[in-house]
PDB file of C-alpha atoms and ligand atoms in Angstrom:
ATOM      1  CA  MET H   1     114.594  75.102 114.896  1.00 73.00           C
ATOM      2  CA  PRO H   2     114.831  78.866 115.792  1.00 81.00           C
ATOM      3  CA  GLU H   3     115.762  80.771 112.712  1.00 86.00           C
ATOM      4  CA  GLY H   4     118.051  83.712 112.722  1.00 87.00           C
ATOM      5  CA  HIS H   5     115.724  86.714 114.264  1.00 88.00           C
ATOM      6  CA  THR H   6     115.233  84.340 117.364  1.00 92.00           C
ATOM      7  CA  ILE H   7     118.866  84.170 117.911  1.00 95.00           C
ATOM      8  CA  HIS H   8     119.310  88.039 117.425  1.00 95.00           C
ATOM      9  CA  ARG H   9     116.451  88.902 119.583  1.00 95.00           C
ATOM     10  CA  ALA H  10     118.117  86.766 122.068  1.00 96.00           C
ATOM     11  CA  ALA H  11     121.332  88.332 121.765  1.00 97.00           C
ATOM     12  CA  ARG H  12     119.587  91.544 122.283  1.00 96.00           C
ATOM     13  CA  ASP H  13     117.776  90.863 124.849  1.00 97.00           C
ATOM     14  CA  HIS H  14     120.539  89.132 127.010  1.00 98.00           C
ATOM     15  CA  GLU H  15     122.963  92.212 126.424  1.00 97.00           C
ATOM     16  CA  ARG H  16     120.328  94.269 127.985  1.00 97.00           C
ATOM     17  CA  ASP H  17     119.236  92.103 130.755  1.00 97.00           C
ATOM     18  CA  LEU H  18     123.052  91.123 131.678  1.00 98.00           C
ATOM     19  CA  GLY H  19     125.276  93.244 129.445  1.00 97.00           C
ATOM     20  CA  GLY H  20     128.225  95.256 131.407  1.00 96.00           C
ATOM     21  CA  ARG H  21     127.125  93.541 134.737  1.00 96.00           C
ATOM     22  CA  ARG H  22     128.936  90.829 137.180  1.00 96.00           C
ATOM     23  CA  VAL H  23     126.855  87.884 136.506  1.00 97.00           C
ATOM     24  CA  LYS H  24     126.849  84.728 138.572  1.00 97.00           C
ATOM     25  CA  VAL H  25     127.641  81.744 136.264  1.00 97.00           C
ATOM     26  CA  SER H  26     126.998  78.198 137.166  1.00 96.00           C
ATOM     27  CA  SER H  27     126.052  74.877 135.569  1.00 96.00           C
ATOM     28  CA  PRO H  28     123.267  73.135 137.351  1.00 95.00           C
ATOM     29  CA  GLN H  29     123.347  70.150 135.342  1.00 95.00           C
ATOM     30  CA  GLY H  30     127.249  69.856 135.510  1.00 94.00           C
ATOM     31  CA  ARG H  31     127.957  69.702 131.904  1.00 93.00           C
ATOM     32  CA  PHE H  32     129.585  73.249 131.406  1.00 93.00           C
ATOM     33  CA  ASP H  33     132.729  73.782 133.207  1.00 91.00           C
ATOM     34  CA  THR H  34     132.489  77.098 134.664  1.00 90.00           C
ATOM     35  CA  GLU H  35     135.941  77.235 136.654  1.00 90.00           C
ATOM     36  CA  ALA H  36     138.301  78.627 133.932  1.00 90.00           C
ATOM     37  CA  LEU H  37     135.521  81.336 133.272  1.00 93.00           C
ATOM     38  CA  ALA H  38     134.163  82.436 136.765  1.00 93.00           C
ATOM     39  CA  ASP H  39     136.095  83.732 140.077  1.00 94.00           C
ATOM     40  CA  ALA H  40     136.019  82.136 143.230  1.00 93.00           C
ATOM     41  CA  ASP H  41     132.371  83.578 144.010  1.00 94.00           C
ATOM     42  CA  GLY H  42     131.206  81.672 140.599  1.00 95.00           C
ATOM     43  CA  CYS H  43     130.855  85.544 138.882  1.00 97.00           C
ATOM     44  CA  ALA H  44     132.031  86.927 135.491  1.00 97.00           C
ATOM     45  CA  SER H  45     131.915  89.933 133.919  1.00 97.00           C
ATOM     46  CA  LEU H  46     129.830  89.840 130.944  1.00 98.00           C
ATOM     47  CA  ARG H  47     130.771  92.590 128.118  1.00 97.00           C
ATOM     48  CA  SER H  48     128.252  91.875 125.217  1.00 97.00           C
ATOM     49  CA  VAL H  49     126.112  89.540 123.693  1.00 98.00           C
ATOM     50  CA  GLU H  50     126.638  88.948 119.634  1.00 97.00           C
ATOM     51  CA  ALA H  51     124.653  86.977 117.499  1.00 97.00           C
ATOM     52  CA  TYR H  52     125.807  85.346 113.956  1.00 97.00           C
ATOM     53  CA  GLY H  53     123.409  83.158 112.191  1.00 94.00           C
ATOM     54  CA  LYS H  54     122.335  80.841 114.544  1.00 93.00           C
ATOM     55  CA  HIS H  55     125.232  81.133 117.076  1.00 97.00           C
ATOM     56  CA  LEU H  56     125.199  83.060 119.976  1.00 98.00           C
ATOM     57  CA  PHE H  57     128.620  84.445 121.425  1.00 98.00           C
ATOM     58  CA  TYR H  58     128.576  86.100 125.571  1.00 98.00           C
ATOM     59  CA  ARG H  59     131.684  87.959 125.468  1.00 98.00           C
ATOM     60  CA  PHE H  60     133.146  87.915 129.117  1.00 97.00           C
ATOM     61  CA  GLU H  61     136.124  90.032 130.800  1.00 95.00           C
ATOM     62  CA  PRO H  62     138.803  89.641 129.912  1.00 93.00           C
ATOM     63  CA  ASP H  63     138.660  87.398 126.767  1.00 94.00           C
ATOM     64  CA  PHE H  64     136.431  84.432 127.171  1.00 96.00           C
ATOM     65  CA  VAL H  65     133.554  83.573 124.867  1.00 98.00           C
ATOM     66  CA  VAL H  66     130.765  81.376 125.871  1.00 98.00           C
ATOM     67  CA  HIS H  67     129.365  79.616 122.867  1.00 98.00           C
ATOM     68  CA  VAL H  68     125.794  78.530 122.504  1.00 98.00           C
ATOM     69  CA  HIS H  69     123.799  76.807 119.594  1.00 97.00           C
ATOM     70  CA  LEU H  70     120.239  75.907 120.364  1.00 95.00           C
ATOM     71  CA  GLY H  71     119.770  73.156 117.798  1.00 92.00           C
ATOM     72  CA  LEU H  72     116.651  71.699 117.659  1.00 88.00           C
ATOM     73  CA  PHE H  73     115.778  71.238 121.416  1.00 93.00           C
ATOM     74  CA  GLY H  74     117.554  74.458 122.914  1.00 96.00           C
ATOM     75  CA  ARG H  75     115.559  76.959 125.032  1.00 96.00           C
ATOM     76  CA  PHE H  76     116.348  80.055 126.906  1.00 97.00           C
ATOM     77  CA  HIS H  77     113.954  80.597 130.235  1.00 96.00           C
ATOM     78  CA  ARG H  78     113.946  84.294 131.234  1.00 96.00           C
ATOM     79  CA  ARG H  79     113.135  85.071 134.981  1.00 96.00           C
ATOM     80  CA  ARG H  80     113.532  87.877 137.288  1.00 97.00           C
ATOM     81  CA  SER H  81     116.146  87.527 140.111  1.00 97.00           C
ATOM     82  CA  PRO H  82     115.853  86.179 142.805  1.00 97.00           C
ATOM     83  CA  ALA H  83     115.050  83.047 140.549  1.00 96.00           C
ATOM     84  CA  PRO H  84     113.595  80.149 141.441  1.00 96.00           C
ATOM     85  CA  PRO H  85     115.927  76.919 141.508  1.00 96.00           C
ATOM     86  CA  PRO H  86     116.756  76.041 138.145  1.00 96.00           C
ATOM     87  CA  ARG H  87     115.770  72.469 136.743  1.00 95.00           C
ATOM     88  CA  ALA H  88     118.471  69.589 137.012  1.00 95.00           C
ATOM     89  CA  THR H  89     118.926  69.813 132.973  1.00 96.00           C
ATOM     90  CA  THR H  90     119.755  73.503 132.948  1.00 97.00           C
ATOM     91  CA  ARG H  91     123.151  73.271 131.125  1.00 97.00           C
ATOM     92  CA  LEU H  92     124.182  76.750 132.017  1.00 98.00           C
ATOM     93  CA  ARG H  93     122.327  79.855 134.544  1.00 98.00           C
ATOM     94  CA  LEU H  94     123.532  83.557 133.833  1.00 98.00           C
ATOM     95  CA  GLU H  95     122.001  85.126 137.068  1.00 97.00           C
ATOM     96  CA  GLY H  96     122.132  88.898 137.354  1.00 97.00           C
ATOM     97  CA  ASP H  97     121.091  91.515 139.758  1.00 95.00           C
ATOM     98  CA  THR H  98     117.509  91.799 138.127  1.00 96.00           C
ATOM     99  CA  ILE H  99     117.423  89.172 135.578  1.00 97.00           C
ATOM    100  CA  THR H 100     118.101  85.582 135.375  1.00 98.00           C
ATOM    101  CA  ILE H 101     118.742  83.427 132.366  1.00 98.00           C
ATOM    102  CA  ASP H 102     118.679  79.455 132.196  1.00 98.00           C
ATOM    103  CA  LEU H 103     119.739  77.524 129.160  1.00 98.00           C
ATOM    104  CA  VAL H 104     118.421  74.113 128.783  1.00 97.00           C
ATOM    105  CA  GLY H 105     119.154  71.610 125.998  1.00 97.00           C
ATOM    106  CA  PRO H 106     121.137  73.440 123.713  1.00 97.00           C
ATOM    107  CA  THR H 107     123.540  71.396 120.682  1.00 97.00           C
ATOM    108  CA  ALA H 108     126.201  73.522 121.846  1.00 97.00           C
ATOM    109  CA  CYS H 109     127.470  75.490 125.009  1.00 97.00           C
ATOM    110  CA  ASP H 110     131.296  75.958 125.073  1.00 96.00           C
ATOM    111  CA  LEU H 111     134.085  78.256 126.443  1.00 97.00           C
ATOM    112  CA  LEU H 112     136.080  79.607 123.554  1.00 97.00           C
ATOM    113  CA  THR H 113     138.955  81.622 122.774  1.00 97.00           C
ATOM    114  CA  PRO H 114     138.391  84.680 120.875  1.00 97.00           C
ATOM    115  CA  GLU H 115     140.332  82.804 117.702  1.00 97.00           C
ATOM    116  CA  GLU H 116     137.929  80.014 118.327  1.00 98.00           C
ATOM    117  CA  MET H 117     135.029  82.031 117.698  1.00 97.00           C
ATOM    118  CA  ARG H 118     136.448  83.683 114.692  1.00 97.00           C
ATOM    119  CA  ALA H 119     137.231  80.194 113.299  1.00 97.00           C
ATOM    120  CA  ILE H 120     133.609  79.634 113.700  1.00 97.00           C
ATOM    121  CA  THR H 121     132.116  82.781 112.124  1.00 96.00           C
ATOM    122  CA  ALA H 122     134.456  82.095 109.429  1.00 96.00           C
ATOM    123  CA  ARG H 123     133.126  79.044 108.125  1.00 96.00           C
ATOM    124  CA  LEU H 124     129.562  80.888 107.952  1.00 97.00           C
ATOM    125  CA  GLY H 125     127.906  83.070 105.250  1.00 97.00           C
ATOM    126  CA  PRO H 126     127.017  86.827 105.873  1.00 97.00           C
ATOM    127  CA  ASP H 127     124.360  87.368 108.067  1.00 96.00           C
ATOM    128  CA  PRO H 128     121.548  89.716 106.677  1.00 96.00           C
ATOM    129  CA  LEU H 129     121.001  90.919 110.205  1.00 95.00           C
ATOM    130  CA  ARG H 130     124.455  92.184 110.875  1.00 95.00           C
ATOM    131  CA  ALA H 131     125.436  95.449 110.418  1.00 92.00           C
ATOM    132  CA  ASP H 132     128.714  93.941 109.137  1.00 92.00           C
ATOM    133  CA  ALA H 133     126.910  91.619 106.699  1.00 95.00           C
ATOM    134  CA  ARG H 134     128.402  91.954 102.957  1.00 94.00           C
ATOM    135  CA  PRO H 135     126.225  90.001 100.324  1.00 97.00           C
ATOM    136  CA  ARG H 136     128.570  89.758  97.836  1.00 97.00           C
ATOM    137  CA  SER H 137     129.656  86.144  98.668  1.00 96.00           C
ATOM    138  CA  PHE H 138     125.901  85.120  98.763  1.00 97.00           C
ATOM    139  CA  TYR H 139     125.690  86.516  95.256  1.00 98.00           C
ATOM    140  CA  ALA H 140     128.967  84.893  94.061  1.00 98.00           C
ATOM    141  CA  HIS H 141     127.553  81.572  95.305  1.00 97.00           C
ATOM    142  CA  LEU H 142     124.201  81.720  93.914  1.00 97.00           C
ATOM    143  CA  ALA H 143     125.839  82.595  90.537  1.00 97.00           C
ATOM    144  CA  ARG H 144     127.854  79.379  90.178  1.00 97.00           C
ATOM    145  CA  SER H 145     125.916  76.774  91.904  1.00 97.00           C
ATOM    146  CA  ARG H 146     123.991  74.465  90.329  1.00 96.00           C
ATOM    147  CA  SER H 147     122.354  73.057  93.788  1.00 97.00           C
ATOM    148  CA  PRO H 148     118.389  74.063  93.904  1.00 97.00           C
ATOM    149  CA  VAL H 149     118.009  77.336  95.541  1.00 97.00           C
ATOM    150  CA  GLY H 150     115.783  75.923  98.201  1.00 97.00           C
ATOM    151  CA  ALA H 151     118.683  73.764  99.443  1.00 97.00           C
ATOM    152  CA  VAL H 152     121.343  76.791  98.968  1.00 97.00           C
ATOM    153  CA  LEU H 153     119.307  79.023 101.101  1.00 97.00           C
ATOM    154  CA  MET H 154     119.332  76.753 103.855  1.00 95.00           C
ATOM    155  CA  ASP H 155     123.346  76.140 103.667  1.00 96.00           C
ATOM    156  CA  GLN H 156     124.577  78.478 106.530  1.00 95.00           C
ATOM    157  CA  SER H 157     127.592  78.715 104.901  1.00 96.00           C
ATOM    158  CA  VAL H 158     126.618  80.601 102.076  1.00 97.00           C
ATOM    159  CA  ILE H 159     123.937  82.557 104.108  1.00 97.00           C
ATOM    160  CA  CYS H 160     122.907  82.619 107.421  1.00 94.00           C
ATOM    161  CA  GLY H 161     120.088  82.598 109.501  1.00 89.00           C
ATOM    162  CA  VAL H 162     117.459  81.486 106.912  1.00 93.00           C
ATOM    163  CA  GLY H 163     115.619  78.321 108.296  1.00 92.00           C
ATOM    164  CA  ASN H 164     112.814  76.240 106.981  1.00 93.00           C
ATOM    165  CA  VAL H 165     109.991  79.154 106.903  1.00 93.00           C
ATOM    166  CA  TYR H 166     111.933  82.037 106.152  1.00 94.00           C
ATOM    167  CA  ARG H 167     113.271  79.551 102.900  1.00 96.00           C
ATOM    168  CA  ALA H 168     109.588  78.740 101.984  1.00 96.00           C
ATOM    169  CA  GLU H 169     108.425  82.192 102.104  1.00 96.00           C
ATOM    170  CA  VAL H 170     111.065  83.730 100.478  1.00 97.00           C
ATOM    171  CA  LEU H 171     110.797  81.751  97.645  1.00 98.00           C
ATOM    172  CA  HIS H 172     107.200  82.332  97.178  1.00 97.00           C
ATOM    173  CA  LEU H 173     107.326  85.997  97.626  1.00 96.00           C
ATOM    174  CA  LEU H 174     109.740  86.090  94.694  1.00 97.00           C
ATOM    175  CA  GLY H 175     107.939  83.591  92.573  1.00 97.00           C
ATOM    176  CA  ILE H 176     110.817  80.795  92.305  1.00 98.00           C
ATOM    177  CA  HIS H 177     110.561  77.379  92.596  1.00 98.00           C
ATOM    178  CA  PRO H 178     112.425  75.766  95.593  1.00 98.00           C
ATOM    179  CA  ASP H 179     114.317  73.394  92.793  1.00 97.00           C
ATOM    180  CA  THR H 180     115.250  76.499  90.598  1.00 97.00           C
ATOM    181  CA  PRO H 181     119.391  75.612  90.061  1.00 97.00           C
ATOM    182  CA  ALA H 182     120.594  78.648  91.842  1.00 97.00           C
ATOM    183  CA  LYS H 183     122.861  79.574  88.897  1.00 97.00           C
ATOM    184  CA  GLU H 184     119.784  80.164  86.987  1.00 96.00           C
ATOM    185  CA  ILE H 185     118.549  83.001  89.295  1.00 97.00           C
ATOM    186  CA  PRO H 186     119.335  86.497  87.541  1.00 97.00           C
ATOM    187  CA  PRO H 187     121.669  88.962  89.586  1.00 97.00           C
ATOM    188  CA  GLU H 188     118.778  91.500  89.884  1.00 97.00           C
ATOM    189  CA  THR H 189     116.569  88.812  91.783  1.00 97.00           C
ATOM    190  CA  ALA H 190     119.770  87.461  93.543  1.00 97.00           C
ATOM    191  CA  ARG H 191     119.938  91.331  95.212  1.00 97.00           C
ATOM    192  CA  ALA H 192     115.932  91.165  95.684  1.00 97.00           C
ATOM    193  CA  MET H 193     116.239  88.019  97.842  1.00 97.00           C
ATOM    194  CA  TRP H 194     118.958  89.406  99.793  1.00 97.00           C
ATOM    195  CA  ARG H 195     116.767  92.802 100.407  1.00 96.00           C
ATOM    196  CA  LEU H 196     113.657  90.436 101.153  1.00 95.00           C
ATOM    197  CA  VAL H 197     115.622  88.253 103.554  1.00 95.00           C
ATOM    198  CA  VAL H 198     117.164  91.341 105.513  1.00 94.00           C
ATOM    199  CA  GLY H 199     113.901  92.908 105.842  1.00 93.00           C
ATOM    200  CA  LEU H 200     111.771  89.922 107.146  1.00 92.00           C
ATOM    201  CA  LEU H 201     114.118  89.028 109.516  1.00 93.00           C
ATOM    202  CA  ARG H 202     114.528  92.573 110.964  1.00 92.00           C
ATOM    203  CA  ARG H 203     111.121  92.357 111.273  1.00 90.00           C
ATOM    204  CA  GLY H 204     111.147  88.842 113.085  1.00 90.00           C
ATOM    205  CA  VAL H 205     113.555  90.272 115.534  1.00 89.00           C
ATOM    206  CA  GLU H 206     111.054  92.999 115.983  1.00 88.00           C
ATOM    207  CA  GLU H 207     107.827  91.082 116.683  1.00 85.00           C
ATOM    208  CA  LYS H 208     109.272  87.478 117.989  1.00 83.00           C
ATOM    209  CA  ARG H 209     107.881  85.860 115.357  1.00 83.00           C
ATOM    210  CA  ILE H 210     107.696  85.162 111.544  1.00 82.00           C
ATOM    211  CA  VAL H 211     104.930  86.997 109.797  1.00 82.00           C
ATOM    212  CA  THR H 212     105.336  87.578 106.127  1.00 83.00           C
ATOM    213  CA  THR H 213     101.862  88.268 105.293  1.00 81.00           C
ATOM    214  CA  ARG H 214     101.340  91.956 106.506  1.00 69.00           C
ATOM    215  CA  GLY H 215      99.230  93.316 103.630  1.00 58.00           C
ATOM    216  CA  LEU H 216      96.636  90.621 104.274  1.00 50.00           C
ATOM    217  CA  VAL H 217      96.541  91.170 107.906  1.00 52.00           C
ATOM    218  CA  LEU H 218      96.611  94.305 108.796  1.00 53.00           C
ATOM    219  CA  ALA H 219      93.192  94.634 110.206  1.00 63.00           C
ATOM    220  CA  LYS H 220      94.759  92.630 113.421  1.00 69.00           C
ATOM    221  CA  PRO H 221      97.083  93.512 116.165  1.00 69.00           C
ATOM    222  CA  ARG H 222     100.356  91.317 115.629  1.00 65.00           C
ATOM    223  CA  GLU H 223      99.427  89.082 118.747  1.00 69.00           C
ATOM    224  CA  ARG H 224      96.211  88.008 117.061  1.00 72.00           C
ATOM    225  CA  VAL H 225      97.346  87.170 113.639  1.00 71.00           C
ATOM    226  CA  LEU H 226      96.838  83.280 113.561  1.00 72.00           C
ATOM    227  CA  ARG H 227      99.494  81.016 112.802  1.00 71.00           C
ATOM    228  CA  ALA H 228      98.005  79.969 109.787  1.00 71.00           C
ATOM    229  CA  GLU H 229      97.543  83.542 108.756  1.00 77.00           C
ATOM    230  CA  SER H 230     101.370  84.145 109.134  1.00 84.00           C
ATOM    231  CA  THR H 231     102.504  82.483 105.965  1.00 90.00           C
ATOM    232  CA  HIS H 232     101.577  82.396 102.363  1.00 93.00           C
ATOM    233  CA  VAL H 233     102.681  78.560 102.075  1.00 94.00           C
ATOM    234  CA  TYR H 234     105.124  77.126 104.760  1.00 94.00           C
ATOM    235  CA  GLY H 235     102.872  75.030 107.063  1.00 92.00           C
ATOM    236  CA  ARG H 236      99.866  75.318 104.993  1.00 93.00           C
ATOM    237  CA  ARG H 237      97.886  73.428 102.501  1.00 94.00           C
ATOM    238  CA  THR H 238      96.192  75.817 100.288  1.00 95.00           C
ATOM    239  CA  CYS H 239      98.488  78.864  99.019  1.00 96.00           C
ATOM    240  CA  ARG H 240      97.388  82.052 100.655  1.00 92.00           C
ATOM    241  CA  SER H 241      97.986  83.881  97.245  1.00 92.00           C
ATOM    242  CA  CYS H 242      96.265  81.811  94.936  1.00 95.00           C
ATOM    243  CA  GLN H 243      94.153  79.463  97.448  1.00 95.00           C
ATOM    244  CA  GLY H 244      95.899  76.579  95.016  1.00 96.00           C
ATOM    245  CA  GLU H 245      97.240  73.251  96.602  1.00 97.00           C
ATOM    246  CA  VAL H 246     100.379  73.730  98.398  1.00 97.00           C
ATOM    247  CA  ALA H 247     103.251  70.976  97.131  1.00 97.00           C
ATOM    248  CA  THR H 248     105.318  69.567  99.845  1.00 97.00           C
ATOM    249  CA  TYR H 249     108.471  67.084  99.430  1.00 96.00           C
ATOM    250  CA  THR H 250     111.417  66.504 101.052  1.00 95.00           C
ATOM    251  CA  LEU H 251     114.876  68.362 100.125  1.00 94.00           C
ATOM    252  CA  ARG H 252     117.879  67.498 101.668  1.00 91.00           C
ATOM    253  CA  ALA H 253     116.118  66.366 104.856  1.00 90.00           C
ATOM    254  CA  ARG H 254     113.618  68.798 105.073  1.00 92.00           C
ATOM    255  CA  THR H 255     110.202  69.338 104.160  1.00 95.00           C
ATOM    256  CA  VAL H 256     109.840  72.242 101.442  1.00 97.00           C
ATOM    257  CA  TYR H 257     106.604  73.785 100.907  1.00 97.00           C
ATOM    258  CA  CYS H 258     105.808  75.844  97.327  1.00 97.00           C
ATOM    259  CA  CYS H 259     102.953  76.669  95.195  1.00 97.00           C
ATOM    260  CA  GLU H 260     103.798  75.435  91.948  1.00 96.00           C
ATOM    261  CA  SER H 261     100.940  78.192  90.315  1.00 96.00           C
ATOM    262  CA  CYS H 262     102.758  81.004  91.959  1.00 97.00           C
ATOM    263  CA  GLN H 263     106.113  79.551  91.753  1.00 97.00           C
ATOM    264  CA  PRO H 264     106.324  77.572  88.586  1.00 96.00           C
ATOM    265  CA  ARG H 265     109.157  75.029  87.122  1.00 93.00           C
ATOM    266  CA  VAL H 266     111.557  77.049  84.893  1.00 81.00           C
ATOM    267  CA  GLY H 267     114.171  75.878  82.539  1.00 63.00           C
ATOM    268  CA  ALA H 268     116.345  72.896  83.760  1.00 46.00           C
ATOM    269  CA  ALA H 269     114.199  72.452  87.252  1.00 46.00           C
ATOM    270  CA  ALA H 270     110.968  71.365  84.610  1.00 48.00           C
ATOM    271  CA  ALA H 271     113.237  69.242  82.554  1.00 46.00           C
ATOM    272  CA  ASP H 272     114.755  67.201  85.612  1.00 47.00           C
ATOM    273  CA  GLY H 273     111.168  67.686  87.759  1.00 44.00           C
ATOM    274  CA  PRO H 274     108.916  64.705  88.508  1.00 42.00           C
TER     275      PRO H 274
HETATM  276 ZN1   ZN E 301      99.552  80.182  94.821  1.00 92.17          ZN
END
C-alpha cells in the first residue's frame, strides 16, 4: 500500500499539472458519476489538490471534492495530452491541455461536499507532511495507550501516512521494539519519533521512494540505491546496522520487521513476549 509520501507527491504533481485549469473529467469504466461535477462539455475547473494521510482531495469549482483513496491496488498513470484511449478499467480520467491523469483500481473515488471531506479528515490523526499538523494528540495517544507502539504507528486515527516500511524503519532508527507498549515511550522519545517521521516522509516526497539509509549509501546517486540497500530492517533478512537476524512476525495482520539486538524488548514487552 502506498505510504503518505506517495500520496503527497501525487497531490503536488497533480496540482502542478492540472490545478487552476479547466479539466475534462470522465469515467471510462462508468463507476464514477461525473454528471454533478462536469458541465455539458464534460469539463470542470480544478482549484487545488490536497493530501491528508493516504487520502487525496481534488477540489473543484464551485464546491465539489473528488475523494480518492488508492488502497492496495490503486494506481495513477500520467501521460502527455492528447493521451491514448484509456483502459476499460480506468475509474477516472482527468484530462488537461498538457497532461492527462488516469486513475485505475482505487479503493475509493467519490464525489463529496466540503462537509463530507471534513468528516473524513476529522477521523484522522495529524499528518506529519501537512503544514497544519499538530502532534499533540499523537503524544497524548502514545502516553495513554497500552497497545504495541508498532500497531499505534500504523493507526491512521493516531498519526497519518505511516505504513509498514516507515513503521519498521522509524522504530529501528530509535532502537524501539515494535511490541513495546506505547505508554512506555518516554515523552522525549515520542518527540524524536515525530521529528524522524516528518524528516523521513519529507525525504520520501522529494525522492519518490523510501530510503532511510542515507549515511550508508552516500557514495551512490539516489536512483542507483538498490531496494535492499534502502532500509535497515524492512524487507531484509539481516539487519543493516549489526548484521544480526531480522525477526519477522505478524502484528494485527501486517508483517513486522525488527532487529531484536538493536531493538531489545523492554519492561512489559519482555514479560509478555514469546
Ligand atoms: Zn541490528
